[in-house]
Amino acid sequence: MGCTRMRTIDKVSMIHVFGLDKEEDQLVGTALYPKYTKSKDSDNIQLIKEKAPAGNLFYEKLDKHTDTPIKLAKIRVIVLGKKYAESGIGDMVERFIINPELGTSIQLAVSEHSAESVLKKFSKGDSLNLIDIIQHNMTRQYLPKTNLHVFLNHFYGQGMDAYIPVISIDDQMKMMVKGIGIFKDDKLKLMLNEEQTLIFSTLKNKRGEGSLKMDVEHRGKKGTIITRGHKSSQKWEIKKSNLNHPELNLTLKLRWTVSQYPEWIQLSNEKENELLKQLIEAEVKKRVDGLLVTLKEKEVDPLGIGNIVRSKMRVWNEKKFYEKYPSLPINVKVHLEIINSGLNV
């Protein structure tokens, strides 16, 4: 049975990572697939590249470069070059990504560089672990949980905008996750940095383990606090006194650990325990407020605030809501519980 399976695998070229860029009026597709050989147990990674006017034409064009039929069923990551993502990906979603051969658990990502350069970086190694890098940052770091299923729900859903991870190549030519990219309709509109992404994840997820560094000041004393996320919950409420001009309340409850705090805070003193908590709550509120301002100024809604308002109103008009969205009042309250920090708080 094992030998039969290997022979079957040998007869097809299973694409694992696919990249998309745009050059003038042509799409550029770059694909990575493992070439299985009898002499090696490890994968021999192959790269192929083609141009096409539309996404659904890539299959037959890529097939010309391989000695076995191209299959998409094993694609784990689709990488979009930044310039292509900014130009609009609607046609690609319709013609390529919505494909019964592709599973909805695959990851989409946008690259600060061209998708081709990212795939070339991986083709020089012996691993196709881009999916592992992205998923590690979702489970152990600061990325919000997302995949193709989540992307499509936000892409087509009312009152929300789609978002995907942003990847880049650092100065040492290593792959890294840098934040998230947010779309308005089918165009990349905004890229959040690591800190903004961590705050965004706190507003989207129930769990997240990213670390947050904050510089604080109290009565002329300055210091640094470092926290690590554990659990969070979000409660959105709409003030129903005027549904034509809604005002929202957001209550954010956090259970975080603290790994560093200023020397001038004496945790043996109960009042200073409370001071530490208040300093963190104030700083988190400041960053949440800042993120909300950025999202509203750029007129993107990855948090699905429009959908939240829609769910609480009998009559809701998407166009009218987003005309008022940049000036929508959102009152943020943060409640922190410090846990398992070793600080006896």
Short mmCIF file of C-alpha atoms in Angstrom, two decimals:
data_model
loop_
_atom_site.label_atom_id
_atom_site.label_comp_id
_atom_site.label_asym_id
_atom_site.label_seq_id
_atom_site.Cartn_x
_atom_site.Cartn_y
_atom_site.Cartn_z
CA MET A 1 0.00 0.00 0.00
CA GLY A 2 2.82 2.40 0.89
CA CYS A 3 4.62 1.73 -2.42
CA THR A 4 1.41 2.24 -4.40
CA ARG A 5 0.89 5.60 -2.71
CA MET A 6 4.43 6.70 -3.51
CA ARG A 7 4.01 5.78 -7.16
CA THR A 8 0.81 7.85 -7.24
CA ILE A 9 2.61 10.86 -5.73
CA ASP A 10 5.43 10.43 -8.22
CA LYS A 11 2.95 10.77 -11.09
CA VAL A 12 1.77 14.29 -10.20
CA SER A 13 3.37 17.64 -9.33
CA MET A 14 1.72 18.82 -6.11
CA ILE A 15 1.95 22.61 -5.80
CA HIS A 16 2.55 23.57 -2.14
CA VAL A 17 3.07 27.35 -2.38
CA PHE A 18 1.73 29.62 -5.11
CA GLY A 19 2.64 33.28 -5.63
CA LEU A 20 0.90 35.99 -7.64
CA ASP A 21 2.30 39.27 -8.95
CA LYS A 22 1.29 41.71 -11.66
CA GLU A 23 3.40 43.05 -14.51
CA GLU A 24 1.59 45.58 -16.68
CA ASP A 25 -1.57 43.80 -17.89
CA GLN A 26 -0.32 40.29 -17.12
CA LEU A 27 -0.47 38.15 -13.99
CA VAL A 28 2.73 36.40 -12.97
CA GLY A 29 2.31 33.06 -11.23
CA THR A 30 5.17 31.38 -9.37
CA ALA A 31 4.78 27.90 -7.94
CA LEU A 32 6.82 25.69 -5.63
CA TYR A 33 6.46 21.92 -5.56
CA PRO A 34 8.54 19.04 -4.19
CA LYS A 35 10.16 16.75 -6.73
CA TYR A 36 10.34 13.25 -5.29
CA THR A 37 13.36 11.17 -6.25
CA LYS A 38 14.38 7.61 -5.54
CA SER A 39 17.76 8.66 -4.22
CA LYS A 40 16.53 11.24 -1.70
CA ASP A 41 14.14 11.08 1.22
CA SER A 42 13.96 14.87 1.41
CA ASP A 43 12.12 17.07 -1.05
CA ASN A 44 13.91 18.53 -4.03
CA ILE A 45 12.07 21.85 -4.29
CA GLN A 46 11.24 23.01 -7.80
CA LEU A 47 10.20 26.52 -8.90
CA ILE A 48 8.21 27.29 -12.02
CA LYS A 49 6.97 30.65 -13.29
CA GLU A 50 4.46 31.68 -15.92
CA LYS A 51 2.47 34.69 -17.11
CA ALA A 52 -1.23 34.72 -17.96
CA PRO A 53 -3.94 37.33 -18.54
CA ALA A 54 -6.27 35.59 -16.06
CA GLY A 55 -5.86 33.28 -13.07
CA ASN A 56 -7.78 30.34 -14.49
CA LEU A 57 -5.25 30.04 -17.34
CA PHE A 58 -2.31 29.19 -15.07
CA TYR A 59 -3.08 25.47 -14.88
CA GLU A 60 -2.30 24.61 -18.49
CA LYS A 61 0.62 27.05 -18.65
CA LEU A 62 2.32 25.61 -15.56
CA ASP A 63 1.73 22.10 -16.86
CA LYS A 64 4.11 22.82 -19.73
CA HIS A 65 7.04 23.03 -17.30
CA THR A 66 6.62 19.68 -15.55
CA ASP A 67 6.92 16.05 -16.56
CA THR A 68 3.84 15.16 -14.49
CA PRO A 69 0.37 16.81 -14.25
CA ILE A 70 0.04 19.86 -12.01
CA LYS A 71 -2.29 19.43 -9.00
CA LEU A 72 -3.49 22.20 -6.67
CA ALA A 73 -5.00 20.04 -3.92
CA LYS A 74 -1.89 20.34 -1.72
CA ILE A 75 -1.52 24.13 -1.91
CA ARG A 76 -0.97 25.36 1.64
CA VAL A 77 -0.14 29.04 1.06
CA ILE A 78 -1.01 31.57 -1.64
CA VAL A 79 1.28 34.61 -1.54
CA LEU A 80 0.15 37.91 -3.09
CA GLY A 81 2.75 40.48 -4.08
CA LYS A 82 2.06 43.89 -2.55
CA LYS A 83 1.72 45.74 -5.89
CA TYR A 84 -0.69 43.12 -7.16
CA ALA A 85 -2.76 43.20 -3.95
CA GLU A 86 -3.00 47.00 -4.18
CA SER A 87 -4.23 46.81 -7.78
CA GLY A 88 -7.20 44.57 -6.93
CA ILE A 89 -7.54 40.80 -6.55
CA GLY A 90 -11.27 40.36 -7.21
CA ASP A 91 -10.82 38.59 -10.53
CA MET A 92 -8.28 36.20 -9.00
CA VAL A 93 -10.61 35.36 -6.10
CA GLU A 94 -13.40 34.57 -8.54
CA ARG A 95 -11.36 32.64 -11.10
CA PHE A 96 -8.59 30.96 -9.10
CA ILE A 97 -9.03 31.01 -5.34
CA ILE A 98 -12.68 29.88 -5.34
CA ASN A 99 -11.82 26.42 -6.58
CA PRO A 100 -13.20 23.11 -5.25
CA GLU A 101 -9.69 21.68 -5.53
CA LEU A 102 -8.42 24.18 -2.94
CA GLY A 103 -9.22 23.59 0.73
CA THR A 104 -10.54 26.50 2.81
CA SER A 105 -7.91 25.88 5.49
CA ILE A 106 -5.07 27.16 3.27
CA GLN A 107 -3.43 30.46 4.16
CA LEU A 108 -3.32 33.64 2.11
CA ALA A 109 -0.54 36.14 2.76
CA VAL A 110 0.63 39.40 1.23
CA SER A 111 4.34 40.01 0.76
CA GLU A 112 6.10 43.35 1.21
CA HIS A 113 8.26 42.21 -1.69
CA SER A 114 7.11 40.47 -4.84
CA ALA A 115 5.60 37.04 -4.35
CA GLU A 116 8.19 35.70 -6.78
CA SER A 117 11.09 36.87 -4.57
CA VAL A 118 9.55 35.15 -1.55
CA LEU A 119 9.14 31.87 -3.39
CA LYS A 120 12.67 32.08 -4.79
CA LYS A 121 13.91 32.39 -1.21
CA PHE A 122 12.13 29.15 -0.29
CA SER A 123 13.23 27.36 -3.44
CA LYS A 124 16.85 27.66 -2.29
CA GLY A 125 16.12 25.71 0.90
CA ASP A 126 14.99 22.18 1.58
CA SER A 127 11.71 23.01 3.30
CA LEU A 128 8.28 24.34 2.34
CA ASN A 129 7.50 25.50 5.87
CA LEU A 130 5.98 28.92 5.14
CA ILE A 131 2.65 27.63 6.47
CA ASP A 132 4.39 26.64 9.72
CA ILE A 133 5.85 30.13 10.16
CA ILE A 134 2.44 31.74 9.71
CA GLN A 135 0.61 29.29 11.98
CA HIS A 136 3.26 29.61 14.70
CA ASN A 137 2.62 33.36 14.77
CA MET A 138 -1.11 32.68 15.14
CA THR A 139 -0.79 30.22 18.01
CA ARG A 140 2.25 31.51 19.90
CA GLN A 141 2.67 35.13 18.86
CA TYR A 142 0.42 37.98 17.78
CA LEU A 143 -1.40 37.15 14.55
CA PRO A 144 -5.20 36.87 14.51
CA LYS A 145 -6.57 33.48 13.51
CA THR A 146 -7.26 33.44 9.78
CA ASN A 147 -7.33 31.17 6.75
CA LEU A 148 -9.04 31.13 3.35
CA HIS A 149 -12.43 30.42 4.97
CA VAL A 150 -12.13 33.49 7.25
CA PHE A 151 -10.84 35.61 4.36
CA LEU A 152 -13.76 34.73 2.08
CA ASN A 153 -16.30 35.38 4.84
CA HIS A 154 -14.89 38.87 5.33
CA PHE A 155 -14.34 39.44 1.61
CA TYR A 156 -17.97 38.76 0.71
CA GLY A 157 -19.64 39.57 4.04
CA GLN A 158 -21.57 42.75 4.79
CA GLY A 159 -20.19 45.18 7.33
CA MET A 160 -16.62 43.86 7.37
CA ASP A 161 -13.36 43.91 5.42
CA ALA A 162 -10.89 41.10 4.73
CA TYR A 163 -7.39 40.80 6.19
CA ILE A 164 -4.44 38.44 5.74
CA PRO A 165 -0.91 38.12 7.22
CA VAL A 166 1.94 40.23 5.88
CA ILE A 167 5.25 38.43 5.29
CA SER A 168 8.67 39.83 4.47
CA ILE A 169 12.33 38.92 4.09
CA ASP A 170 14.59 40.43 6.78
CA ASP A 171 18.17 41.74 6.50
CA GLN A 172 19.52 38.22 7.04
CA MET A 173 17.38 36.94 4.14
CA LYS A 174 15.10 35.02 6.51
CA MET A 175 11.33 34.87 6.26
CA MET A 176 9.31 36.70 8.90
CA VAL A 177 5.72 37.69 9.63
CA LYS A 178 5.35 41.47 10.02
CA GLY A 179 1.66 42.09 10.69
CA ILE A 180 -1.58 42.02 8.73
CA GLY A 181 -2.76 43.61 5.50
CA ILE A 182 -6.32 44.92 5.31
CA PHE A 183 -8.40 45.12 2.14
CA LYS A 184 -11.11 47.54 1.14
CA ASP A 185 -13.28 45.74 -1.38
CA ASP A 186 -10.65 43.83 -3.37
CA LYS A 187 -7.69 46.22 -2.91
CA LEU A 188 -5.01 46.19 -0.20
CA LYS A 189 -5.58 49.45 1.69
CA LEU A 190 -3.62 49.29 4.95
CA MET A 191 -0.79 47.29 6.53
CA LEU A 192 -0.61 47.10 10.33
CA ASN A 193 2.75 46.78 12.08
CA GLU A 194 3.47 44.18 14.78
CA GLU A 195 2.23 46.28 17.69
CA GLN A 196 -0.98 47.29 15.91
CA THR A 197 -1.53 43.68 14.88
CA LEU A 198 -1.20 42.48 18.47
CA ILE A 199 -3.84 44.99 19.58
CA PHE A 200 -6.03 43.97 16.64
CA SER A 201 -5.70 40.30 17.61
CA THR A 202 -6.70 41.18 21.16
CA LEU A 203 -9.90 42.68 19.76
CA LYS A 204 -10.60 39.66 17.52
CA ASN A 205 -9.40 36.57 19.39
CA LYS A 206 -10.14 35.00 22.74
CA ARG A 207 -6.56 33.78 23.09
CA GLY A 208 -3.25 35.28 22.07
CA GLU A 209 0.25 35.01 23.48
CA GLY A 210 2.02 37.97 21.95
CA SER A 211 4.21 40.19 24.14
CA LEU A 212 3.53 43.91 24.48
CA LYS A 213 6.18 46.38 25.63
CA MET A 214 5.00 49.69 27.01
CA ASP A 215 6.92 52.71 28.29
CA VAL A 216 5.04 54.29 31.18
CA GLU A 217 5.37 57.35 33.39
CA HIS A 218 3.91 58.16 36.82
CA ARG A 219 4.62 61.30 38.82
CA GLY A 220 7.79 62.04 36.92
CA LYS A 221 9.10 58.45 37.08
CA LYS A 222 9.60 56.49 33.88
CA GLY A 223 9.83 52.77 33.32
CA THR A 224 9.06 49.81 31.07
CA ILE A 225 6.39 47.16 31.45
CA ILE A 226 6.31 43.96 29.40
CA THR A 227 3.14 41.87 29.32
CA ARG A 228 2.15 38.65 27.60
CA GLY A 229 -1.37 37.85 26.51
CA HIS A 230 -3.33 34.85 27.74
CA LYS A 231 -7.07 35.41 27.32
CA SER A 232 -9.26 38.27 26.23
CA SER A 233 -12.96 38.93 25.75
CA GLN A 234 -14.72 41.73 23.95
CA LYS A 235 -18.20 43.11 24.45
CA TRP A 236 -19.65 45.58 21.97
CA GLU A 237 -22.75 47.57 22.88
CA ILE A 238 -24.63 50.13 20.83
CA LYS A 239 -26.26 53.18 22.38
CA LYS A 240 -29.79 52.95 20.99
CA SER A 241 -30.82 56.51 21.79
CA ASN A 242 -30.08 57.50 18.19
CA LEU A 243 -29.79 54.67 15.70
CA ASN A 244 -29.10 57.07 12.82
CA HIS A 245 -25.98 58.26 14.63
CA PRO A 246 -24.87 55.23 16.66
CA GLU A 247 -22.31 55.38 19.40
CA LEU A 248 -20.53 52.22 20.52
CA ASN A 249 -19.14 51.02 23.82
CA LEU A 250 -16.35 48.45 23.76
CA THR A 251 -15.47 46.64 26.98
CA LEU A 252 -12.24 44.69 26.77
CA LYS A 253 -11.42 42.16 29.50
CA LEU A 254 -7.85 40.86 29.60
CA ARG A 255 -6.08 38.11 31.53
CA TRP A 256 -2.37 38.78 31.03
CA THR A 257 0.93 37.99 32.65
CA VAL A 258 3.58 40.60 33.49
CA SER A 259 7.22 39.70 32.98
CA GLN A 260 8.81 43.12 33.63
CA TYR A 261 7.84 46.23 35.55
CA PRO A 262 9.61 49.38 36.87
CA GLU A 263 11.73 49.19 40.00
CA TRP A 264 9.80 52.06 41.54
CA ILE A 265 6.65 49.91 41.73
CA GLN A 266 6.73 47.92 44.97
CA LEU A 267 4.40 44.98 44.53
CA SER A 268 4.47 44.19 48.24
CA ASN A 269 2.21 47.25 48.51
CA GLU A 270 -1.40 46.60 47.51
CA LYS A 271 -1.86 50.16 46.23
CA GLU A 272 1.12 49.79 43.93
CA ASN A 273 -0.27 46.49 42.65
CA GLU A 274 -3.33 48.48 41.65
CA LEU A 275 -1.10 51.19 40.15
CA LEU A 276 0.60 48.61 37.91
CA LYS A 277 -2.79 47.39 36.75
CA GLN A 278 -4.02 50.94 36.05
CA LEU A 279 -0.88 51.85 34.10
CA ILE A 280 -1.31 48.82 31.85
CA GLU A 281 -5.04 49.43 31.37
CA ALA A 282 -4.41 53.07 30.43
CA GLU A 283 -1.68 52.16 27.95
CA VAL A 284 -3.77 49.42 26.32
CA LYS A 285 -6.75 51.79 26.05
CA LYS A 286 -4.48 54.38 24.41
CA ARG A 287 -3.31 51.83 21.82
CA VAL A 288 -6.80 50.50 21.15
CA ASP A 289 -8.05 54.06 20.64
CA GLY A 290 -5.14 54.73 18.31
CA LEU A 291 -5.83 51.61 16.25
CA LEU A 292 -9.53 52.44 15.96
CA VAL A 293 -8.68 55.96 14.76
CA THR A 294 -6.33 54.51 12.11
CA LEU A 295 -8.93 52.03 10.87
CA LYS A 296 -11.61 54.71 10.65
CA GLU A 297 -9.31 57.21 8.94
CA LYS A 298 -8.37 54.62 6.31
CA GLU A 299 -12.05 53.61 6.05
CA VAL A 300 -11.39 49.91 6.57
CA ASP A 301 -13.37 47.69 8.92
CA PRO A 302 -11.55 44.40 9.61
CA LEU A 303 -13.13 44.24 13.07
CA GLY A 304 -16.58 43.95 11.48
CA ILE A 305 -17.97 46.95 13.37
CA GLY A 306 -20.50 47.48 10.60
CA ASN A 307 -21.74 43.93 11.06
CA ILE A 308 -21.95 44.46 14.83
CA VAL A 309 -24.14 47.54 14.33
CA ARG A 310 -26.18 45.75 11.64
CA SER A 311 -26.93 42.88 14.04
CA LYS A 312 -28.37 45.29 16.59
CA MET A 313 -30.50 47.46 14.28
CA ARG A 314 -33.72 46.61 12.48
CA VAL A 315 -32.82 48.77 9.49
CA TRP A 316 -29.22 49.09 8.36
CA ASN A 317 -27.77 50.53 5.17
CA GLU A 318 -24.14 49.62 4.45
CA LYS A 319 -23.40 52.63 2.26
CA LYS A 320 -24.87 55.13 4.73
CA PHE A 321 -23.13 53.47 7.67
CA TYR A 322 -19.67 53.69 6.09
CA GLU A 323 -20.24 57.33 5.11
CA LYS A 324 -20.43 58.02 8.86
CA TYR A 325 -17.88 55.38 9.89
CA PRO A 326 -14.83 57.72 10.05
CA SER A 327 -16.54 59.81 12.74
CA LEU A 328 -18.19 56.92 14.61
CA PRO A 329 -17.72 57.39 18.39
CA ILE A 330 -16.33 54.30 20.14
CA ASN A 331 -15.86 54.42 23.91
CA VAL A 332 -13.26 51.92 25.12
CA LYS A 333 -12.99 50.48 28.63
CA VAL A 334 -10.21 48.06 29.59
CA HIS A 335 -10.31 45.70 32.57
CA LEU A 336 -7.14 43.76 33.35
CA GLU A 337 -6.56 40.73 35.54
CA ILE A 338 -2.88 39.94 36.08
CA ILE A 339 -2.29 36.19 36.32
CA ASN A 340 0.53 33.68 36.72
CA SER A 341 3.17 36.36 36.64
CA GLY A 342 5.24 35.36 39.62
CA LEU A 343 4.68 38.89 40.86
CA ASN A 344 2.20 37.97 43.59
CA VAL A 345 -0.42 40.38 42.31
#
